Short mmCIF file of N, CA, C and O in Angstrom, two decimals:
data_model
loop_
_atom_site.label_atom_id
_atom_site.label_comp_id
_atom_site.label_asym_id
_atom_site.label_seq_id
_atom_site.Cartn_x
_atom_site.Cartn_y
_atom_site.Cartn_z
N MET A 1 88.92 95.16 55.61
CA MET A 1 88.57 94.79 56.97
C MET A 1 89.66 93.91 57.60
O MET A 1 90.03 94.13 58.74
N ILE A 2 90.13 92.91 56.84
CA ILE A 2 91.17 92.01 57.37
C ILE A 2 92.44 92.80 57.63
O ILE A 2 93.12 92.58 58.63
N ARG A 3 92.75 93.74 56.74
CA ARG A 3 93.96 94.55 56.92
C ARG A 3 93.85 95.38 58.21
O ARG A 3 94.82 95.52 58.95
N LYS A 4 92.68 95.94 58.49
CA LYS A 4 92.50 96.73 59.72
C LYS A 4 92.67 95.85 60.96
O LYS A 4 93.28 96.26 61.94
N LEU A 5 92.15 94.63 60.91
CA LEU A 5 92.31 93.72 62.04
C LEU A 5 93.78 93.33 62.21
O LEU A 5 94.27 93.23 63.34
N THR A 6 94.49 93.12 61.11
CA THR A 6 95.90 92.77 61.18
C THR A 6 96.69 93.93 61.80
O THR A 6 97.54 93.72 62.66
N LEU A 7 96.41 95.16 61.37
CA LEU A 7 97.08 96.32 61.95
C LEU A 7 96.75 96.48 63.42
O LEU A 7 97.62 96.78 64.24
N LEU A 8 95.50 96.26 63.78
CA LEU A 8 95.10 96.35 65.18
C LEU A 8 95.84 95.32 66.02
O LEU A 8 96.37 95.64 67.09
N ASN A 9 95.92 94.09 65.55
CA ASN A 9 96.67 93.04 66.26
C ASN A 9 98.14 93.42 66.40
O ASN A 9 98.75 93.21 67.45
N PHE A 10 98.72 93.98 65.36
CA PHE A 10 100.12 94.39 65.40
C PHE A 10 100.34 95.44 66.49
O PHE A 10 101.27 95.35 67.29
N PHE A 11 99.46 96.46 66.54
CA PHE A 11 99.61 97.51 67.54
C PHE A 11 99.39 96.99 68.95
O PHE A 11 100.07 97.40 69.89
N ILE A 12 98.47 96.07 69.12
CA ILE A 12 98.24 95.49 70.44
C ILE A 12 99.47 94.72 70.89
O ILE A 12 99.95 94.88 72.01
N LEU A 13 100.02 93.87 70.02
CA LEU A 13 101.22 93.10 70.36
C LEU A 13 102.41 94.01 70.61
O LEU A 13 103.19 93.80 71.55
N THR A 14 102.57 95.03 69.78
CA THR A 14 103.69 95.96 69.95
C THR A 14 103.59 96.68 71.28
O THR A 14 104.58 96.81 71.99
N SER A 15 102.40 97.15 71.63
CA SER A 15 102.26 97.86 72.90
C SER A 15 102.51 96.93 74.07
O SER A 15 103.05 97.33 75.10
N PHE A 16 102.15 95.66 73.94
CA PHE A 16 102.42 94.70 75.01
C PHE A 16 103.92 94.56 75.24
O PHE A 16 104.40 94.61 76.35
N PHE A 17 104.68 94.41 74.15
CA PHE A 17 106.12 94.23 74.30
C PHE A 17 106.82 95.50 74.73
O PHE A 17 107.80 95.45 75.45
N VAL A 18 106.32 96.66 74.33
CA VAL A 18 106.93 97.91 74.78
C VAL A 18 106.73 98.08 76.27
O VAL A 18 107.61 98.54 76.98
N ASN A 19 105.58 97.66 76.79
CA ASN A 19 105.30 97.80 78.22
C ASN A 19 105.92 96.69 79.05
O ASN A 19 105.80 96.70 80.26
N ALA A 20 106.56 95.72 78.44
CA ALA A 20 107.12 94.59 79.16
C ALA A 20 108.53 94.89 79.65
O ALA A 20 109.34 94.01 79.75
N GLN A 21 108.81 96.12 79.96
CA GLN A 21 110.13 96.48 80.46
C GLN A 21 110.21 96.26 81.96
O GLN A 21 109.20 96.07 82.62
N HIS A 22 111.42 96.29 82.43
CA HIS A 22 111.61 96.20 83.87
C HIS A 22 112.66 97.21 84.29
O HIS A 22 113.51 97.61 83.50
N SER A 23 112.55 97.64 85.52
CA SER A 23 113.57 98.52 86.08
C SER A 23 113.76 98.16 87.55
O SER A 23 112.85 97.63 88.19
N ILE A 24 114.93 98.46 88.04
CA ILE A 24 115.25 98.23 89.44
C ILE A 24 115.65 99.57 90.02
O ILE A 24 116.59 100.21 89.53
N GLU A 25 114.90 100.02 91.01
CA GLU A 25 115.17 101.29 91.67
C GLU A 25 115.64 100.98 93.09
O GLU A 25 114.90 100.40 93.88
N GLY A 26 116.87 101.35 93.37
CA GLY A 26 117.44 101.03 94.66
C GLY A 26 117.68 102.23 95.54
O GLY A 26 118.09 103.29 95.06
N LYS A 27 117.42 102.06 96.83
CA LYS A 27 117.78 103.04 97.85
C LYS A 27 118.66 102.31 98.85
O LYS A 27 118.22 101.34 99.47
N VAL A 28 119.90 102.77 98.97
CA VAL A 28 120.85 102.10 99.85
C VAL A 28 121.52 103.12 100.75
O VAL A 28 121.75 104.26 100.37
N VAL A 29 121.84 102.70 101.96
CA VAL A 29 122.49 103.57 102.94
C VAL A 29 123.80 102.90 103.35
O VAL A 29 123.85 101.70 103.58
N GLY A 30 124.85 103.71 103.44
CA GLY A 30 126.13 103.20 103.93
C GLY A 30 127.13 102.92 102.84
O GLY A 30 128.20 102.37 103.12
N PHE A 31 126.84 103.30 101.61
CA PHE A 31 127.76 103.07 100.49
C PHE A 31 128.17 104.40 99.89
O PHE A 31 127.38 105.34 99.81
N GLU A 32 129.40 104.49 99.45
CA GLU A 32 129.91 105.72 98.87
C GLU A 32 129.40 105.91 97.45
O GLU A 32 129.09 104.92 96.76
N ASN A 33 129.34 107.16 97.01
CA ASN A 33 129.05 107.43 95.60
C ASN A 33 130.07 106.72 94.73
O ASN A 33 131.25 106.67 95.07
N GLY A 34 129.61 106.15 93.65
CA GLY A 34 130.50 105.44 92.74
C GLY A 34 130.62 103.96 93.02
O GLY A 34 131.23 103.23 92.23
N THR A 35 130.05 103.49 94.14
CA THR A 35 130.07 102.05 94.42
C THR A 35 129.30 101.33 93.32
O THR A 35 128.20 101.71 92.95
N LYS A 36 129.88 100.28 92.78
CA LYS A 36 129.26 99.53 91.70
C LYS A 36 128.10 98.68 92.21
O LYS A 36 128.15 98.13 93.32
N VAL A 37 127.07 98.58 91.38
CA VAL A 37 125.93 97.70 91.63
C VAL A 37 125.84 96.78 90.42
O VAL A 37 125.81 97.25 89.27
N TYR A 38 125.81 95.48 90.67
CA TYR A 38 125.76 94.50 89.58
C TYR A 38 124.47 93.69 89.68
O TYR A 38 124.00 93.38 90.77
N ILE A 39 123.93 93.33 88.53
CA ILE A 39 122.84 92.36 88.45
C ILE A 39 123.47 91.08 87.95
O ILE A 39 124.14 91.06 86.90
N LEU A 40 123.28 90.01 88.72
CA LEU A 40 123.88 88.71 88.39
C LEU A 40 122.79 87.71 88.04
O LEU A 40 121.73 87.69 88.66
N GLN A 41 123.10 86.88 87.06
CA GLN A 41 122.22 85.78 86.68
C GLN A 41 122.99 84.48 86.87
O GLN A 41 124.16 84.38 86.48
N GLN A 42 122.34 83.50 87.49
CA GLN A 42 122.97 82.20 87.69
C GLN A 42 122.80 81.37 86.42
O GLN A 42 121.68 81.11 86.00
N VAL A 43 123.92 80.98 85.83
CA VAL A 43 123.90 80.12 84.65
C VAL A 43 124.76 78.91 84.97
O VAL A 43 125.97 79.04 85.16
N ASP A 44 124.11 77.75 85.05
CA ASP A 44 124.78 76.53 85.48
C ASP A 44 125.38 76.77 86.87
O ASP A 44 124.68 77.09 87.79
N ASP A 45 126.69 76.65 87.02
CA ASP A 45 127.33 76.85 88.32
C ASP A 45 128.04 78.19 88.41
O ASP A 45 128.89 78.39 89.27
N GLU A 46 127.70 79.11 87.54
CA GLU A 46 128.42 80.37 87.47
C GLU A 46 127.47 81.56 87.55
O GLU A 46 126.40 81.55 86.96
N SER A 47 127.88 82.59 88.28
CA SER A 47 127.13 83.84 88.33
C SER A 47 127.70 84.78 87.27
O SER A 47 128.90 85.08 87.29
N ILE A 48 126.84 85.25 86.38
CA ILE A 48 127.27 86.11 85.29
C ILE A 48 126.70 87.51 85.50
O ILE A 48 125.50 87.66 85.73
N LYS A 49 127.57 88.52 85.42
CA LYS A 49 127.13 89.91 85.54
C LYS A 49 126.46 90.30 84.23
O LYS A 49 127.09 90.27 83.18
N ILE A 50 125.16 90.65 84.32
CA ILE A 50 124.43 90.99 83.09
C ILE A 50 124.14 92.48 82.96
O ILE A 50 123.75 92.94 81.88
N ASP A 51 124.31 93.23 84.03
CA ASP A 51 124.09 94.67 83.99
C ASP A 51 124.76 95.31 85.19
O ASP A 51 125.05 94.62 86.18
N SER A 52 125.02 96.61 85.09
CA SER A 52 125.65 97.29 86.23
C SER A 52 125.34 98.78 86.16
O SER A 52 124.94 99.31 85.13
N THR A 53 125.54 99.43 87.28
CA THR A 53 125.42 100.87 87.40
C THR A 53 126.22 101.27 88.63
O THR A 53 126.93 100.45 89.21
N GLU A 54 126.12 102.54 89.02
CA GLU A 54 126.81 103.02 90.21
C GLU A 54 125.82 103.71 91.15
O GLU A 54 124.82 104.27 90.71
N ILE A 55 126.14 103.66 92.44
CA ILE A 55 125.34 104.35 93.45
C ILE A 55 125.67 105.84 93.39
O ILE A 55 126.84 106.23 93.37
N ARG A 56 124.62 106.65 93.35
CA ARG A 56 124.75 108.12 93.41
C ARG A 56 123.74 108.64 94.41
O ARG A 56 122.54 108.38 94.27
N ASN A 57 124.21 109.35 95.43
CA ASN A 57 123.33 109.93 96.46
C ASN A 57 122.39 108.88 97.07
O ASN A 57 121.19 109.10 97.17
N ASN A 58 122.96 107.73 97.41
CA ASN A 58 122.24 106.63 98.06
C ASN A 58 121.17 105.98 97.19
O ASN A 58 120.28 105.31 97.70
N THR A 59 121.24 106.16 95.87
CA THR A 59 120.26 105.52 94.98
C THR A 59 120.96 104.95 93.75
O THR A 59 122.08 105.34 93.41
N PHE A 60 120.27 104.04 93.10
CA PHE A 60 120.70 103.55 91.79
C PHE A 60 119.45 103.13 91.01
O PHE A 60 118.41 102.83 91.59
N THR A 61 119.57 103.13 89.70
CA THR A 61 118.49 102.69 88.82
C THR A 61 119.08 101.91 87.67
O THR A 61 120.08 102.33 87.07
N ILE A 62 118.46 100.80 87.38
CA ILE A 62 118.81 100.00 86.19
C ILE A 62 117.52 99.78 85.42
O ILE A 62 116.54 99.29 85.97
N LYS A 63 117.52 100.18 84.14
CA LYS A 63 116.35 100.00 83.30
C LYS A 63 116.71 99.14 82.10
O LYS A 63 117.83 99.19 81.60
N ASN A 64 115.72 98.36 81.67
CA ASN A 64 115.92 97.51 80.51
C ASN A 64 114.59 97.35 79.81
O ASN A 64 113.58 97.08 80.46
N ASN A 65 114.57 97.50 78.51
CA ASN A 65 113.33 97.40 77.75
C ASN A 65 113.03 96.00 77.27
O ASN A 65 111.98 95.77 76.67
N SER A 66 113.92 95.06 77.52
CA SER A 66 113.65 93.69 77.08
C SER A 66 112.72 92.99 78.07
O SER A 66 112.62 93.37 79.23
N THR A 67 112.03 92.00 77.59
CA THR A 67 111.16 91.20 78.45
C THR A 67 112.04 90.23 79.24
O THR A 67 112.73 89.41 78.66
N PRO A 68 112.04 90.34 80.56
CA PRO A 68 112.93 89.49 81.34
C PRO A 68 112.40 88.06 81.45
O PRO A 68 111.21 87.82 81.40
N GLU A 69 113.33 87.14 81.57
CA GLU A 69 112.97 85.76 81.90
C GLU A 69 112.73 85.74 83.40
O GLU A 69 113.60 86.10 84.19
N ILE A 70 111.52 85.36 83.80
CA ILE A 70 111.20 85.35 85.23
C ILE A 70 112.02 84.25 85.90
O ILE A 70 111.86 83.07 85.61
N ASP A 71 112.90 84.68 86.78
CA ASP A 71 113.80 83.75 87.44
C ASP A 71 114.46 84.48 88.61
O ASP A 71 114.33 85.69 88.75
N LEU A 72 115.17 83.74 89.44
CA LEU A 72 115.93 84.34 90.53
C LEU A 72 117.20 84.97 89.96
O LEU A 72 117.92 84.35 89.18
N TYR A 73 117.43 86.20 90.35
CA TYR A 73 118.64 86.92 90.00
C TYR A 73 119.22 87.47 91.29
O TYR A 73 118.65 87.29 92.36
N TYR A 74 120.34 88.18 91.19
CA TYR A 74 121.00 88.70 92.39
C TYR A 74 121.43 90.15 92.16
O TYR A 74 121.83 90.52 91.07
N ILE A 75 121.34 90.94 93.22
CA ILE A 75 121.90 92.29 93.24
C ILE A 75 123.16 92.21 94.10
O ILE A 75 123.10 91.73 95.24
N GLU A 76 124.27 92.67 93.56
CA GLU A 76 125.52 92.73 94.32
C GLU A 76 125.92 94.19 94.49
O GLU A 76 126.03 94.93 93.51
N LEU A 77 126.13 94.59 95.72
CA LEU A 77 126.55 95.96 96.03
C LEU A 77 128.03 95.94 96.31
O LEU A 77 128.48 95.27 97.25
N GLY A 78 128.82 96.63 95.51
CA GLY A 78 130.27 96.64 95.68
C GLY A 78 130.90 95.44 95.01
O GLY A 78 130.25 94.69 94.29
N THR A 79 132.17 95.26 95.28
CA THR A 79 132.92 94.19 94.61
C THR A 79 133.45 93.13 95.57
O THR A 79 134.20 92.26 95.17
N THR A 80 133.05 93.20 96.84
CA THR A 80 133.60 92.28 97.83
C THR A 80 132.81 90.99 97.96
O THR A 80 133.21 90.10 98.70
N GLN A 81 131.69 90.87 97.29
CA GLN A 81 130.76 89.74 97.38
C GLN A 81 130.18 89.59 98.79
O GLN A 81 129.63 88.56 99.13
N GLU A 82 130.28 90.64 99.60
CA GLU A 82 129.73 90.62 100.95
C GLU A 82 128.24 90.96 100.94
O GLU A 82 127.49 90.50 101.80
N TYR A 83 127.81 91.75 99.97
CA TYR A 83 126.42 92.22 99.93
C TYR A 83 125.76 91.74 98.64
O TYR A 83 125.75 92.45 97.63
N ILE A 84 125.23 90.53 98.67
CA ILE A 84 124.53 89.94 97.52
C ILE A 84 123.14 89.54 97.97
O ILE A 84 122.98 88.86 98.98
N PHE A 85 122.13 89.96 97.21
CA PHE A 85 120.74 89.75 97.60
C PHE A 85 119.94 89.16 96.45
O PHE A 85 120.09 89.55 95.29
N THR A 86 119.06 88.23 96.78
CA THR A 86 118.23 87.55 95.80
C THR A 86 117.00 88.38 95.49
O THR A 86 116.42 89.00 96.38
N PHE A 87 116.61 88.40 94.22
CA PHE A 87 115.34 88.99 93.83
C PHE A 87 114.81 88.24 92.62
O PHE A 87 115.52 87.42 92.02
N ILE A 88 113.56 88.48 92.27
CA ILE A 88 112.95 87.82 91.12
C ILE A 88 112.83 88.85 90.00
O ILE A 88 112.18 89.88 90.16
N MET A 89 113.51 88.57 88.90
CA MET A 89 113.44 89.44 87.74
C MET A 89 112.12 89.20 87.05
O MET A 89 111.77 88.06 86.72
N GLU A 90 111.36 90.26 86.86
CA GLU A 90 110.09 90.18 86.15
C GLU A 90 109.72 91.58 85.67
O GLU A 90 110.32 92.56 86.11
N SER A 91 108.77 91.67 84.77
CA SER A 91 108.35 92.96 84.24
C SER A 91 107.80 93.83 85.35
O SER A 91 107.13 93.33 86.26
N GLY A 92 108.10 95.12 85.28
CA GLY A 92 107.60 96.06 86.28
C GLY A 92 108.74 96.82 86.93
O GLY A 92 109.89 96.73 86.53
N ILE A 93 108.39 97.58 87.94
CA ILE A 93 109.37 98.36 88.69
C ILE A 93 109.67 97.63 89.99
O ILE A 93 108.81 97.49 90.85
N ILE A 94 110.90 97.15 90.10
CA ILE A 94 111.35 96.43 91.28
C ILE A 94 112.03 97.43 92.20
O ILE A 94 112.94 98.15 91.77
N LYS A 95 111.60 97.49 93.44
CA LYS A 95 112.16 98.44 94.40
C LYS A 95 113.02 97.67 95.41
O LYS A 95 112.56 96.70 96.00
N PHE A 96 114.25 98.13 95.58
CA PHE A 96 115.22 97.48 96.46
C PHE A 96 115.67 98.50 97.49
O PHE A 96 115.98 99.65 97.15
N SER A 97 115.68 98.11 98.76
CA SER A 97 116.22 99.00 99.79
C SER A 97 117.10 98.20 100.75
O SER A 97 116.80 97.05 101.07
N PHE A 98 118.17 98.85 101.19
CA PHE A 98 119.13 98.19 102.07
C PHE A 98 119.91 99.24 102.85
O PHE A 98 120.31 100.26 102.32
N ASP A 99 120.10 98.95 104.13
CA ASP A 99 120.91 99.80 105.01
C ASP A 99 122.05 98.94 105.54
O ASP A 99 121.82 97.92 106.19
N LYS A 100 123.26 99.35 105.23
CA LYS A 100 124.44 98.60 105.62
C LYS A 100 124.51 98.36 107.13
O LYS A 100 125.01 97.34 107.59
N ASP A 101 123.99 99.32 107.93
CA ASP A 101 124.01 99.19 109.39
C ASP A 101 122.89 98.31 109.93
O ASP A 101 122.88 97.98 111.11
N ASN A 102 121.93 97.96 109.10
CA ASN A 102 120.80 97.14 109.52
C ASN A 102 120.50 96.10 108.42
O ASN A 102 119.44 96.15 107.78
N PRO A 103 121.42 95.17 108.19
CA PRO A 103 121.32 94.26 107.04
C PRO A 103 120.10 93.34 107.04
O PRO A 103 119.68 92.88 105.99
N SER A 104 119.50 93.08 108.18
CA SER A 104 118.34 92.17 108.20
C SER A 104 117.08 92.85 107.68
O SER A 104 116.08 92.18 107.47
N LYS A 105 117.12 94.13 107.44
CA LYS A 105 115.94 94.87 106.97
C LYS A 105 115.93 95.08 105.46
O LYS A 105 115.29 95.99 104.96
N VAL A 106 116.64 94.23 104.72
CA VAL A 106 116.65 94.34 103.26
C VAL A 106 115.23 94.13 102.73
O VAL A 106 114.47 93.34 103.27
N SER A 107 114.87 94.86 101.68
CA SER A 107 113.53 94.74 101.12
C SER A 107 113.58 94.79 99.60
O SER A 107 114.27 95.63 99.02
N VAL A 108 112.87 93.88 98.97
CA VAL A 108 112.69 93.88 97.52
C VAL A 108 111.19 93.79 97.29
O VAL A 108 110.54 92.85 97.73
N SER A 109 110.64 94.79 96.60
CA SER A 109 109.19 94.84 96.42
C SER A 109 108.85 95.50 95.09
O SER A 109 109.73 95.83 94.30
N GLY A 110 107.55 95.71 94.88
CA GLY A 110 107.09 96.45 93.71
C GLY A 110 106.50 95.59 92.61
O GLY A 110 105.78 96.09 91.76
N THR A 111 106.81 94.31 92.62
CA THR A 111 106.22 93.37 91.66
C THR A 111 105.62 92.21 92.45
O THR A 111 106.01 91.95 93.59
N THR A 112 104.71 91.51 91.84
CA THR A 112 103.97 90.45 92.54
C THR A 112 104.88 89.44 93.22
O THR A 112 104.76 89.18 94.42
N ASN A 113 105.79 88.85 92.46
CA ASN A 113 106.62 87.79 93.03
C ASN A 113 107.62 88.31 94.06
O ASN A 113 107.91 87.63 95.04
N ASN A 114 108.14 89.51 93.86
CA ASN A 114 109.06 90.07 94.85
C ASN A 114 108.34 90.44 96.14
O ASN A 114 108.88 90.26 97.23
N ASP A 115 107.10 90.93 96.02
CA ASP A 115 106.30 91.19 97.23
C ASP A 115 106.06 89.90 98.00
O ASP A 115 106.18 89.87 99.23
N LEU A 116 105.72 88.83 97.28
CA LEU A 116 105.50 87.53 97.93
C LEU A 116 106.77 87.01 98.59
O LEU A 116 106.75 86.51 99.72
N MET A 117 107.91 87.15 97.90
CA MET A 117 109.17 86.66 98.45
C MET A 117 109.54 87.45 99.72
O MET A 117 109.97 86.87 100.71
N THR A 118 109.34 88.76 99.70
CA THR A 118 109.65 89.58 100.87
C THR A 118 108.75 89.21 102.04
O THR A 118 109.21 89.10 103.18
N SER A 119 107.46 88.99 101.77
CA SER A 119 106.53 88.56 102.83
C SER A 119 106.97 87.23 103.43
O SER A 119 106.98 87.05 104.64
N TYR A 120 107.34 86.30 102.57
CA TYR A 120 107.81 84.99 103.03
C TYR A 120 109.06 85.15 103.90
O TYR A 120 109.17 84.54 104.96
N ASN A 121 110.01 85.97 103.44
CA ASN A 121 111.25 86.17 104.20
C ASN A 121 111.00 86.78 105.56
O ASN A 121 111.66 86.42 106.54
N LYS A 122 110.04 87.70 105.66
CA LYS A 122 109.70 88.31 106.96
C LYS A 122 109.16 87.26 107.92
O LYS A 122 109.54 87.21 109.09
N VAL A 123 108.27 86.40 107.44
CA VAL A 123 107.70 85.35 108.28
C VAL A 123 108.81 84.37 108.68
O VAL A 123 108.89 83.95 109.84
N ALA A 124 109.67 84.01 107.73
CA ALA A 124 110.77 83.09 108.04
C ALA A 124 111.70 83.67 109.09
O ALA A 124 112.16 82.96 109.99
N MET A 125 111.97 84.98 109.02
CA MET A 125 112.83 85.62 110.02
C MET A 125 112.16 85.62 111.39
O MET A 125 112.83 85.41 112.41
N GLN A 126 110.84 85.83 111.44
CA GLN A 126 110.12 85.79 112.72
C GLN A 126 110.21 84.40 113.34
O GLN A 126 110.45 84.27 114.54
N ILE A 127 110.03 83.38 112.51
CA ILE A 127 110.13 82.01 113.01
C ILE A 127 111.55 81.72 113.49
O ILE A 127 111.74 81.13 114.56
N GLN A 128 112.53 82.17 112.73
CA GLN A 128 113.92 81.97 113.13
C GLN A 128 114.21 82.67 114.46
O GLN A 128 114.87 82.11 115.33
N ASP A 129 113.70 83.88 114.63
CA ASP A 129 113.89 84.60 115.90
C ASP A 129 113.25 83.85 117.06
O ASP A 129 113.82 83.76 118.15
N GLU A 130 112.05 83.30 116.84
CA GLU A 130 111.37 82.54 117.90
C GLU A 130 112.16 81.28 118.26
O GLU A 130 112.27 80.92 119.43
N ILE A 131 112.72 80.63 117.27
CA ILE A 131 113.53 79.43 117.53
C ILE A 131 114.77 79.81 118.34
O ILE A 131 115.13 79.13 119.31
N MET A 132 115.42 80.92 117.96
CA MET A 132 116.60 81.37 118.68
C MET A 132 116.26 81.73 120.13
O MET A 132 117.01 81.39 121.05
N ASP A 133 115.12 82.41 120.32
CA ASP A 133 114.68 82.75 121.68
C ASP A 133 114.43 81.49 122.50
O ASP A 133 114.82 81.40 123.66
N PHE A 134 113.80 80.50 121.90
CA PHE A 134 113.51 79.24 122.59
C PHE A 134 114.80 78.53 122.97
O PHE A 134 114.95 78.01 124.08
N GLN A 135 115.78 78.51 122.04
CA GLN A 135 117.04 77.84 122.32
C GLN A 135 117.84 78.54 123.43
O GLN A 135 118.58 77.90 124.15
N ASN A 136 117.67 79.84 123.55
CA ASN A 136 118.41 80.61 124.55
C ASN A 136 117.78 80.54 125.94
O ASN A 136 118.35 81.05 126.90
N GLN A 137 116.62 79.92 126.08
CA GLN A 137 115.95 79.81 127.38
C GLN A 137 116.57 78.74 128.23
O GLN A 137 117.09 77.78 127.87
#
């Protein structure tokens, strides 16, 4: 009986860790095929590239089976450091979308914390727009 419970606990824990993967699925407009996409992690005062891929047909995907440390990370499109976006690394499928011609419409969603961050950013942009309108009067 104890052996069966031990095996059951092992399978439960194993399935938890197998499902604790994360992936980033990106849809981007305005970048050529082969443009590099980097995932950056801030360590002390330095940004470290921890993963990369390339854009193909306006999309990219990065998958990892390790359990991520929930923290702020960055997506960098290209090598010019002009297009760097914050997201929260966490288990699940993170969806990223960006249009080079409409940079204020960047979106990171698909996981709880990224959905919350995107909602917050939308409200902050609305407030910023209202302040700018008020100042221009």
